[in-house]
Tab-separated table of C-alpha atoms in Angstrom:
chain	number	residue	atom	x	y	z
A	1	MET	CA	18.829	47.745	3.274
A	2	LYS	CA	17.749	46.456	-0.135
A	3	ARG	CA	20.367	45.261	-2.602
A	4	ASP	CA	20.129	45.717	-6.344
A	5	PRO	CA	18.406	43.648	-7.600
A	6	TYR	CA	16.162	43.292	-4.544
A	7	GLU	CA	13.767	40.591	-5.772
A	8	SER	CA	14.195	37.694	-8.167
A	9	ASP	CA	11.862	36.925	-11.057
A	10	PRO	CA	9.253	34.493	-9.572
A	11	GLY	CA	9.179	32.628	-12.883
A	12	PHE	CA	12.758	31.419	-12.383
A	13	TRP	CA	14.624	29.659	-9.613
A	14	PRO	CA	18.293	29.011	-8.759
A	15	VAL	CA	19.983	25.936	-10.234
A	16	LEU	CA	23.579	24.815	-9.653
A	17	ASP	CA	24.967	23.849	-13.047
A	18	ALA	CA	27.571	21.223	-13.914
A	19	ASN	CA	30.356	23.799	-13.481
A	20	CYS	CA	29.226	24.652	-9.931
A	21	VAL	CA	27.946	28.064	-11.010
A	22	TRP	CA	24.517	29.241	-9.859
A	23	GLN	CA	22.131	30.066	-12.699
A	24	ARG	CA	18.461	30.988	-12.827
A	25	ASP	CA	16.327	28.559	-14.851
A	26	PRO	CA	12.568	28.472	-15.564
A	27	LEU	CA	10.512	26.849	-12.822
A	28	PRO	CA	10.104	23.062	-13.161
A	29	ALA	CA	6.626	21.523	-13.166
A	30	THR	CA	7.049	20.527	-9.507
A	31	VAL	CA	7.342	24.150	-8.304
A	32	LEU	CA	4.354	26.511	-8.108
A	33	THR	CA	6.282	29.683	-7.295
A	34	THR	CA	9.446	30.983	-5.651
A	35	LEU	CA	10.790	34.342	-4.556
A	36	THR	CA	14.250	35.484	-3.451
A	37	ARG	CA	15.003	38.822	-1.785
A	38	TYR	CA	18.505	40.249	-1.386
A	39	SER	CA	19.388	42.700	1.368
A	40	GLU	CA	22.264	43.702	3.624
A	41	LEU	CA	22.929	45.090	7.085
A	42	HIS	CA	24.894	48.248	6.337
A	43	THR	CA	28.350	49.058	7.604
A	44	GLN	CA	28.762	50.334	11.156
A	45	ASP	CA	31.592	51.004	13.604
A	46	GLY	CA	34.158	50.274	10.920
A	47	LYS	CA	32.638	46.874	10.139
A	48	GLY	CA	31.606	45.796	6.670
A	49	PRO	CA	28.062	44.767	5.627
A	50	ILE	CA	26.307	41.431	6.216
A	51	ARG	CA	24.706	40.320	2.989
A	52	VAL	CA	21.541	38.260	3.335
A	53	ALA	CA	19.370	36.347	0.846
A	54	ALA	CA	15.933	34.968	1.801
A	55	VAL	CA	14.087	32.425	-0.358
A	56	VAL	CA	10.556	31.018	-0.177
A	57	THR	CA	9.523	28.203	-2.544
A	58	VAL	CA	6.097	26.591	-2.813
A	59	HIS	CA	6.129	23.100	-4.362
A	60	ARG	CA	3.178	21.200	-5.737
A	61	THR	CA	3.550	18.480	-3.123
A	62	ALA	CA	5.357	17.834	0.145
A	63	LYS	CA	7.374	15.096	-1.591
A	64	ASP	CA	8.575	17.580	-4.205
A	65	ALA	CA	9.726	19.883	-1.411
A	66	ASP	CA	11.418	16.938	0.291
A	67	TRP	CA	13.253	16.172	-2.941
A	68	GLU	CA	14.534	19.746	-3.135
A	69	MET	CA	15.975	19.305	0.369
A	70	ALA	CA	17.670	16.026	-0.607
A	71	GLU	CA	19.120	17.458	-3.808
A	72	THR	CA	20.397	20.513	-1.949
A	73	LEU	CA	22.213	18.285	0.519
A	74	GLU	CA	23.914	16.487	-2.355
A	75	GLU	CA	24.985	19.752	-4.033
A	76	ALA	CA	27.514	20.569	-1.311
A	77	LEU	CA	29.075	17.142	-1.835
A	78	ARG	CA	29.221	17.626	-5.607
A	79	CYS	CA	30.344	21.250	-5.463
A	80	PRO	CA	32.103	22.273	-2.233
A	81	ASP	CA	33.243	25.404	-4.119
A	82	GLN	CA	30.496	27.429	-5.842
A	83	GLN	CA	30.094	30.721	-7.697
A	84	LEU	CA	27.083	32.640	-6.387
A	85	ARG	CA	27.047	35.494	-8.890
A	86	GLN	CA	29.645	37.447	-10.832
A	87	GLY	CA	32.409	38.403	-8.391
A	88	GLU	CA	31.089	36.313	-5.467
A	89	ARG	CA	31.982	32.734	-4.535
A	90	ILE	CA	31.985	30.349	-1.593
A	91	THR	CA	34.440	27.550	-0.832
A	92	GLY	CA	34.885	24.614	1.534
A	93	LEU	CA	31.174	23.957	1.991
A	94	LEU	CA	30.080	21.405	4.579
A	95	SER	CA	26.416	20.481	4.960
A	96	GLN	CA	24.260	18.752	7.556
A	97	GLY	CA	20.612	17.699	7.659
A	98	SER	CA	18.327	17.155	10.637
A	99	ALA	CA	14.764	15.850	10.719
A	100	PHE	CA	12.235	17.112	13.242
A	101	GLY	CA	13.330	16.315	16.799
A	102	LEU	CA	16.998	15.820	15.899
A	103	LEU	CA	19.966	18.132	16.499
A	104	GLY	CA	17.790	20.819	18.031
A	105	ASN	CA	15.287	20.993	15.175
A	106	SER	CA	11.948	21.665	16.858
A	107	THR	CA	10.387	23.992	14.290
A	108	ALA	CA	10.354	22.219	10.907
A	109	GLU	CA	9.868	18.809	9.328
A	110	ASP	CA	13.409	18.993	7.932
A	111	THR	CA	16.275	21.455	8.253
A	112	LEU	CA	19.557	21.751	6.349
A	113	THR	CA	22.581	23.896	7.155
A	114	GLU	CA	25.766	24.691	5.239
A	115	GLY	CA	28.885	26.550	6.249
A	116	GLY	CA	31.951	27.716	4.368
A	117	GLN	CA	34.120	30.676	3.353
A	118	TYR	CA	32.846	33.660	1.356
A	119	TYR	CA	34.943	35.651	-1.144
A	120	SER	CA	33.955	38.845	-2.946
A	121	ASP	CA	35.811	40.913	-5.537
A	122	GLU	CA	34.334	43.970	-3.831
A	123	LEU	CA	34.721	43.040	-0.148
A	124	GLY	CA	37.640	40.607	-0.212
A	125	GLY	CA	37.699	37.493	1.939
A	126	PRO	CA	37.665	34.854	3.204
A	127	TYR	CA	34.685	35.715	5.413
A	128	TYR	CA	32.110	33.703	7.304
A	129	TYR	CA	29.330	32.101	5.233
A	130	TYR	CA	26.276	30.263	6.557
A	131	TRP	CA	23.063	29.001	4.970
A	132	MET	CA	20.019	27.247	6.389
A	133	GLN	CA	16.865	25.855	4.816
A	134	SER	CA	13.762	24.372	6.423
A	135	ARG	CA	10.675	22.598	5.137
A	136	LEU	CA	7.095	22.743	6.357
A	137	GLY	CA	4.781	20.679	4.203
A	138	GLN	CA	5.199	21.699	0.577
A	139	VAL	CA	6.962	24.972	1.432
A	140	THR	CA	10.705	25.502	1.856
A	141	VAL	CA	12.245	28.649	3.340
A	142	ALA	CA	15.948	29.439	3.236
A	143	VAL	CA	18.278	32.233	4.326
A	144	SER	CA	21.976	32.743	3.680
A	145	GLY	CA	24.371	35.169	5.313
A	146	ARG	CA	27.779	36.398	4.135
A	147	GLY	CA	30.116	38.269	6.437
A	148	SER	CA	32.730	40.872	5.647
A	149	LYS	CA	35.515	42.833	7.362
A	150	GLY	CA	35.069	42.860	11.136
A	151	ARG	CA	31.897	40.724	11.134
A	152	SER	CA	31.935	37.667	13.381
A	153	GLY	CA	30.151	34.420	12.725
A	154	LYS	CA	27.865	35.138	15.683
A	155	GLU	CA	26.679	38.393	14.106
A	156	VAL	CA	25.836	36.635	10.835
A	157	ASP	CA	24.093	33.769	12.661
A	158	ALA	CA	21.998	36.199	14.713
A	159	ALA	CA	20.714	37.905	11.550
A	160	LEU	CA	19.823	34.571	9.982
A	161	GLN	CA	18.146	33.040	13.031
A	162	GLN	CA	15.777	35.964	13.324
A	163	GLY	CA	14.941	35.856	9.639
A	164	VAL	CA	14.323	32.122	9.319
A	165	GLY	CA	12.317	32.102	12.570
A	166	GLN	CA	9.929	34.743	11.260
A	167	MET	CA	9.595	33.003	7.908
A	168	LEU	CA	8.791	29.635	9.523
A	169	SER	CA	6.268	31.214	11.864
A	170	LEU	CA	4.441	32.927	8.986
A	171	THR	CA	4.526	29.743	6.887
A	172	GLU	CA	3.117	27.616	9.699
A	173	SER	CA	0.355	30.165	10.333
A	174	GLU	CA	-0.645	30.103	6.674
A	175	LEU	CA	-0.672	26.315	6.522
A	176	LYS	CA	-2.656	25.977	9.728
A	177	GLY	CA	-5.084	28.624	8.516
A	178	ARG	CA	-6.105	26.266	5.700
A	179	GLU	CA	-6.820	23.591	8.292
A	180	LYS	CA	-9.321	25.514	10.356
A	181	ALA	CA	-12.290	24.258	8.361
A	182	LEU	CA	-10.981	20.677	8.725
A	183	LEU	CA	-13.187	19.507	5.879
A	184	PRO	CA	-12.248	15.858	5.208
A	185	ILE	CA	-10.778	15.400	1.720
A	186	VAL	CA	-10.780	11.803	0.476
A	187	SER	CA	-8.758	10.642	-2.537
A	188	VAL	CA	-8.831	7.126	-4.010
A	189	SER	CA	-6.712	7.519	-7.148
A	190	SER	CA	-4.190	10.298	-6.548
A	191	ALA	CA	-0.712	8.781	-6.690
A	192	THR	CA	0.996	11.813	-5.183
A	193	ASP	CA	1.349	12.687	-1.522
A	194	VAL	CA	-0.065	16.180	-1.995
A	195	HIS	CA	-0.338	17.011	1.690
A	196	SER	CA	2.065	16.386	4.534
A	197	LYS	CA	1.053	15.705	8.120
A	198	ILE	CA	1.809	19.293	9.067
A	199	SER	CA	-0.006	20.860	6.108
A	200	THR	CA	-3.320	19.146	6.829
A	201	ARG	CA	-4.737	16.447	9.042
A	202	ALA	CA	-7.912	16.268	6.981
A	203	PHE	CA	-6.531	14.709	3.783
A	204	PHE	CA	-7.194	10.976	3.440
A	205	GLN	CA	-5.191	9.315	0.675
A	206	LEU	CA	-6.782	5.867	0.390
A	207	ARG	CA	-4.087	4.282	-1.762
A	208	PRO	CA	-0.319	3.847	-1.622
A	209	ASP	CA	1.633	6.628	-3.294
A	210	GLU	CA	3.713	6.048	-6.403
A	211	TYR	CA	6.867	5.397	-4.390
A	212	ALA	CA	5.434	2.204	-2.848
A	213	LEU	CA	5.076	0.374	-6.159
A	214	SER	CA	8.463	-1.332	-5.789
A	215	THR	CA	7.300	-3.465	-2.837
A	216	PRO	CA	5.333	-5.945	-4.995
A	217	PHE	CA	8.351	-6.341	-7.292
A	218	ILE	CA	10.577	-7.401	-4.402
A	219	HIS	CA	7.964	-9.745	-2.921
A	220	TYR	CA	7.005	-11.361	-6.222
A	221	LEU	CA	10.610	-11.986	-7.279
A	222	THR	CA	11.384	-13.441	-3.854
A	223	HIS	CA	8.342	-15.601	-3.155
A	224	THR	CA	6.583	-16.276	-6.462
A	225	GLU	CA	8.949	-16.178	-9.436
A	226	LYS	CA	12.302	-16.211	-7.639
A	227	SER	CA	15.037	-14.147	-9.207
A	228	ARG	CA	18.591	-14.279	-7.896
A	229	ARG	CA	19.855	-11.909	-10.593
A	230	THR	CA	17.538	-8.992	-11.344
A	231	ALA	CA	18.153	-6.353	-14.011
A	232	LEU	CA	16.798	-2.879	-13.196
A	233	ILE	CA	15.954	-0.523	-16.060
A	234	ASP	CA	16.391	3.071	-14.904
A	235	ASP	CA	14.426	5.140	-17.407
A	236	ARG	CA	15.635	8.688	-16.868
A	237	ALA	CA	12.575	10.027	-18.687
A	238	ALA	CA	10.556	9.014	-15.586
A	239	GLY	CA	12.729	11.032	-13.202
A	240	ARG	CA	12.277	10.336	-9.507
A	241	ILE	CA	9.870	7.414	-9.779
A	242	SER	CA	12.346	5.307	-11.744
A	243	TRP	CA	15.172	6.420	-9.461
A	244	GLN	CA	13.196	5.360	-6.371
A	245	ILE	CA	12.234	1.941	-7.768
A	246	VAL	CA	15.834	1.219	-8.758
A	247	LYS	CA	17.079	2.431	-5.382
A	248	ASP	CA	14.589	0.235	-3.464
A	249	LEU	CA	15.448	-2.935	-5.371
A	250	THR	CA	19.158	-2.216	-5.119
A	251	MET	CA	18.886	-1.851	-1.343
A	252	PHE	CA	16.591	-4.875	-0.973
A	253	PRO	CA	17.456	-7.226	-3.848
A	254	PRO	CA	14.856	-9.936	-4.529
A	255	SER	CA	15.699	-13.360	-3.084
A	256	ASN	CA	18.720	-11.762	-1.369
A	257	GLY	CA	20.407	-11.991	-4.738
A	258	THR	CA	22.125	-9.379	-6.885
A	259	THR	CA	20.931	-6.560	-9.120
A	260	THR	CA	22.388	-4.728	-12.095
A	261	THR	CA	21.232	-1.270	-13.176
A	262	HIS	CA	20.903	-0.305	-16.842
A	263	VAL	CA	20.240	3.358	-17.646
A	264	VAL	CA	18.224	4.648	-20.588
A	265	PRO	CA	18.787	8.408	-21.157
A	266	ALA	CA	15.687	10.594	-21.201
A	267	ASP	CA	16.398	11.716	-24.765
A	268	SER	CA	16.834	8.194	-26.142
A	269	GLU	CA	14.276	5.620	-27.243
A	270	ASP	CA	16.850	2.968	-28.099
A	271	PHE	CA	16.338	0.077	-25.692
A	272	ASP	CA	18.415	-2.429	-27.657
A	273	PRO	CA	21.625	-1.731	-25.673
A	274	VAL	CA	19.939	-2.357	-22.313
A	275	ALA	CA	18.320	-5.545	-23.635
A	276	ALA	CA	21.767	-6.774	-24.666
A	277	ALA	CA	23.141	-5.778	-21.252
A	278	VAL	CA	20.360	-7.720	-19.527
A	279	LEU	CA	21.392	-10.886	-21.381
A	280	ALA	CA	25.063	-10.240	-20.689
A	281	ALA	CA	24.266	-9.987	-16.973
A	282	ASP	CA	22.507	-13.380	-17.133
A	283	ALA	CA	19.472	-11.794	-15.468
A	284	GLU	CA	16.534	-13.948	-14.419
A	285	ALA	CA	14.120	-11.007	-14.217
A	286	VAL	CA	13.773	-7.441	-15.498
A	287	VAL	CA	12.078	-4.585	-13.637
A	288	TYR	CA	11.273	-1.468	-15.653
A	289	GLY	CA	11.249	1.647	-13.451
A	290	GLY	CA	9.643	4.028	-15.924
A	291	VAL	CA	6.082	5.287	-16.315
A	292	SER	CA	5.698	5.539	-20.106
A	293	PRO	CA	3.605	2.845	-21.852
A	294	HIS	CA	5.310	3.811	-25.119
A	295	ARG	CA	8.852	3.447	-23.767
A	296	ALA	CA	7.927	0.263	-21.897
A	297	ALA	CA	6.638	-1.174	-25.181
A	298	ARG	CA	9.964	-0.411	-26.831
A	299	LEU	CA	11.728	-2.227	-23.992
A	300	ALA	CA	9.365	-5.184	-24.327
A	301	ARG	CA	10.093	-5.500	-28.050
A	302	ALA	CA	13.844	-5.149	-27.467
A	303	LEU	CA	13.775	-7.920	-24.838
A	304	GLU	CA	11.780	-10.172	-27.142
A	305	GLN	CA	14.188	-9.591	-30.013
A	306	ALA	CA	17.072	-10.404	-27.668
A	307	ARG	CA	15.184	-13.602	-26.712
A	308	PHE	CA	15.072	-12.836	-23.025
A	309	GLN	CA	13.027	-15.551	-21.296
A	310	GLY	CA	12.811	-14.299	-17.703
A	311	THR	CA	10.159	-12.454	-15.684
A	312	ARG	CA	9.326	-8.899	-16.768
A	313	MET	CA	7.696	-6.382	-14.442
A	314	ALA	CA	6.613	-2.722	-14.560
A	315	PRO	CA	4.698	-0.205	-12.406
A	316	GLU	CA	1.057	0.825	-12.729
A	317	PRO	CA	1.379	3.745	-15.216
A	318	VAL	CA	2.524	1.267	-17.897
A	319	LEU	CA	-0.768	-0.632	-17.759
A	320	GLU	CA	-2.511	1.198	-20.605
A	321	ILE	CA	-3.882	0.214	-24.004
A	322	ALA	CA	-0.889	1.931	-25.608
A	323	PHE	CA	1.487	-0.599	-24.054
A	324	LEU	CA	-0.538	-3.577	-25.275
A	325	THR	CA	-0.942	-2.089	-28.760
A	326	GLU	CA	2.657	-1.000	-29.291
A	327	ALA	CA	4.311	-3.995	-27.645
A	328	GLY	CA	2.092	-6.505	-29.422
A	329	PRO	CA	3.061	-10.123	-28.655
A	330	ALA	CA	6.026	-8.848	-26.598
A	331	ALA	CA	3.592	-7.703	-23.879
A	332	GLU	CA	2.594	-11.289	-23.131
A	333	GLY	CA	3.463	-12.362	-19.605
A	334	TRP	CA	4.447	-8.964	-18.198
A	335	VAL	CA	3.515	-8.535	-14.509
A	336	ILE	CA	2.316	-5.088	-13.409
A	337	SER	CA	2.192	-3.603	-9.912
A	338	ALA	CA	-1.019	-1.590	-9.393
A	339	THR	CA	-3.168	0.074	-6.724
A	340	TYR	CA	-6.629	-0.841	-8.021
A	341	VAL	CA	-8.555	-4.093	-8.308
A	342	ASP	CA	-10.568	-5.699	-11.099
A	343	PRO	CA	-14.039	-5.890	-9.497
A	344	ALA	CA	-15.112	-8.578	-11.969
A	345	GLU	CA	-12.585	-10.947	-10.359
A	346	LEU	CA	-13.889	-10.393	-6.818
A	347	PRO	CA	-16.904	-12.552	-5.884
A	348	ALA	CA	-17.803	-10.169	-3.059
A	349	ALA	CA	-18.203	-7.353	-5.598
A	350	ALA	CA	-20.591	-9.212	-7.939
A	351	ARG	CA	-23.662	-7.162	-6.937
A	352	PHE	CA	-21.729	-3.911	-7.315
A	353	VAL	CA	-20.493	-4.932	-10.770
A	354	ALA	CA	-23.984	-5.814	-11.976
A	355	ALA	CA	-25.494	-2.593	-10.609
A	356	TYR	CA	-22.687	-0.463	-12.041
A	357	LYS	CA	-22.979	-1.933	-15.541
A	358	LYS	CA	-26.742	-1.471	-15.527
A	359	ARG	CA	-26.611	2.069	-14.185
A	360	PHE	CA	-23.953	3.370	-16.578
A	361	GLY	CA	-24.535	1.096	-19.548
A	362	VAL	CA	-20.949	-0.112	-19.752
A	363	ARG	CA	-19.405	-3.531	-20.373
A	364	ALA	CA	-16.778	-3.256	-17.628
A	365	VAL	CA	-16.313	-1.325	-14.404
A	366	GLU	CA	-13.824	1.536	-14.746
A	367	ARG	CA	-10.650	1.768	-12.696
A	368	PHE	CA	-11.040	2.992	-9.124
A	369	ALA	CA	-14.863	2.842	-9.310
A	370	LEU	CA	-15.042	0.141	-6.645
A	371	GLU	CA	-12.456	2.002	-4.563
A	372	ALA	CA	-14.618	5.143	-4.768
A	373	TYR	CA	-17.639	3.139	-3.597
A	374	ASP	CA	-15.635	1.848	-0.632
A	375	ALA	CA	-14.530	5.398	0.170
A	376	LEU	CA	-18.123	6.597	0.253
A	377	LEU	CA	-19.120	3.837	2.663
A	378	PHE	CA	-16.000	4.519	4.742
A	379	VAL	CA	-17.165	8.115	5.230
A	380	ALA	CA	-20.752	6.954	5.901
A	381	GLN	CA	-19.470	4.582	8.589
A	382	GLY	CA	-17.607	7.476	10.209
A	383	LEU	CA	-20.772	9.569	10.312
A	384	ARG	CA	-22.720	6.666	11.807
A	385	GLU	CA	-20.084	6.042	14.479
A	386	LEU	CA	-20.359	9.613	15.713
A	387	GLY	CA	-23.720	8.552	17.114
A	388	ASN	CA	-25.570	11.258	18.997
A	389	VAL	CA	-22.565	13.536	19.065
A	390	GLU	CA	-23.154	16.728	17.118
A	391	VAL	CA	-21.621	16.186	13.705
A	392	GLU	CA	-18.861	18.707	13.073
A	393	ARG	CA	-15.836	18.631	10.827
A	394	GLY	CA	-13.140	18.268	13.466
A	395	ALA	CA	-14.858	15.297	15.107
A	396	MET	CA	-15.360	13.699	11.694
A	397	VAL	CA	-11.659	14.009	10.827
A	398	ARG	CA	-10.643	12.405	14.111
A	399	ARG	CA	-13.178	9.599	13.712
A	400	LEU	CA	-12.117	8.754	10.152
A	401	ARG	CA	-8.427	8.700	11.069
A	402	ALA	CA	-9.155	6.161	13.832
A	403	SER	CA	-11.551	4.040	11.751
A	404	THR	CA	-11.105	0.731	9.983
A	405	TYR	CA	-13.447	-0.187	7.148
A	406	LYS	CA	-13.427	-3.553	5.384
A	407	GLY	CA	-14.329	-2.613	1.836
A	408	LEU	CA	-14.969	-4.729	-1.231
A	409	ALA	CA	-11.642	-3.720	-2.826
A	410	LYS	CA	-9.484	-3.506	0.300
A	411	THR	CA	-9.468	-2.739	3.998
A	412	ILE	CA	-9.149	0.980	4.749
A	413	ALA	CA	-7.095	1.667	7.869
A	414	PHE	CA	-4.446	4.110	9.070
A	415	ASP	CA	-1.276	3.686	11.064
A	416	ALA	CA	-1.781	5.021	14.581
A	417	ALA	CA	1.736	6.476	14.743
A	418	THR	CA	2.012	8.129	11.326
A	419	ASP	CA	-1.675	8.613	10.326
A	420	GLU	CA	-0.765	7.183	6.916
A	421	PHE	CA	-2.846	4.699	4.945
A	422	ARG	CA	-1.741	1.106	5.538
A	423	TRP	CA	-0.566	0.591	2.018
A	424	ILE	CA	-0.026	-3.166	2.325
A	425	ASN	CA	-3.811	-3.454	1.860
A	426	GLY	CA	-3.746	-1.590	-1.442
A	427	LEU	CA	-1.071	-3.113	-3.680
A	428	PHE	CA	-2.042	-5.633	-6.346
A	429	LEU	CA	-0.610	-7.491	-9.334
A	430	TYR	CA	-1.801	-8.051	-12.898
A	431	ARG	CA	-0.379	-10.357	-15.556
A	432	LEU	CA	-0.865	-9.634	-19.254
A	433	GLN	CA	-2.325	-12.668	-21.033
A	434	ASN	CA	-3.780	-12.757	-24.539
A	435	ASP	CA	-3.799	-8.948	-24.826
A	436	THR	CA	-5.731	-8.646	-21.555
A	437	PRO	CA	-4.672	-7.659	-18.016
A	438	ARG	CA	-5.507	-10.573	-15.723
A	439	PHE	CA	-5.973	-9.631	-12.072
A	440	LEU	CA	-3.831	-11.826	-9.793
A	441	GLY	CA	-4.827	-10.354	-6.428
A	442	ARG	CA	-3.055	-8.667	-3.554
A	443	TYR	CA	0.679	-8.833	-4.130
A	444	ASP	CA	1.505	-10.776	-0.962
A	445	GLN	CA	-1.151	-13.398	-1.667
A	446	VAL	CA	-0.208	-14.283	-5.263
A	447	LYS	CA	0.863	-17.893	-5.778
A	448	LYS	CA	2.967	-19.319	-8.567
A	449	THR	CA	0.839	-20.728	-11.382
């Protein structure tokens, strides 16, 4: 039976606020759409109703959906007691997560469950409460059940299991339906993991995603410019990317040394306090986790004014003209982690560079142009290797996933176990010298100069 209201506004989604009260906020940029339906199994044989909520959310990427799962798991730790709506609350929440193949999860890439006690001004309490959420690709589905007088936990669980099973089955059918054509999709510059393994086998991301950019920082500050005390600048304006970089370097500190984390609020552009904190920590290197050339330039100027003399590093999005222009002399010496090469610095690419400049009438080869050329030849090699076999999309997808192609920019290959691009081949370093990015090479091959 439908409750009132029956459906949520698809332009809003539930958010647990700082007071542990559920609110409905406008959809963030990472969510395409969401829908919640509220219903109940009516009273029977003297028993009260079972109230059920079912939610489907479609994220822009599988990683965004994965982040929703992670944040949901943390919410029960932050707020074991929560207010659902006016007159309804849950208490004593305990949560548990299980990846595919663990704890009986054989239907989804990730599954979360929560259990607790339900109270209602209308129905009383405490009664049984249970919630479960699963992820397939970029889609999450969730159901929650709330008992009442005379309703056992088994009755609530039975209602939920049926509901989530049907939702997962429909979701998987829709995702697999998009795969039937199996048209290979090749990307050389997309930094986001748009597709998961379940959502499509035909997507070939030929570069590391944005969350791999911390690896060159760790390697460089361990093997090239050793840093035993590294200051990490967590720019909250960058959201998850900065959080991930800081987390990685905290877990794996360069040179097996120590790290300190210095937070810059998203609504602040004052980097002077963190520059002072870097000096107070006696740091030998600074790693900026943000993605804004403008904010990175402000950090660079603050560090210069504080007379910091150590190594300074930042991820690829910072490497723009805006950073060089706004930072001015303070940009000198910064080392940037990137996923593209400078073809002009690769002897093997000399013919490509000359042909490209002549064809397009430009003075320099644009970013990712050489990578796109390699991608084209990677696909051509796959077609050639099919030989006399009739060329069809499914065979082409399988051939490309098993192929290795030694390109001018990097070697294209995929891990046999995960089907993911071997990102060690696609991470590079640049150093800013005389207002110009100087290509240093693959991160694990850079020597101290």
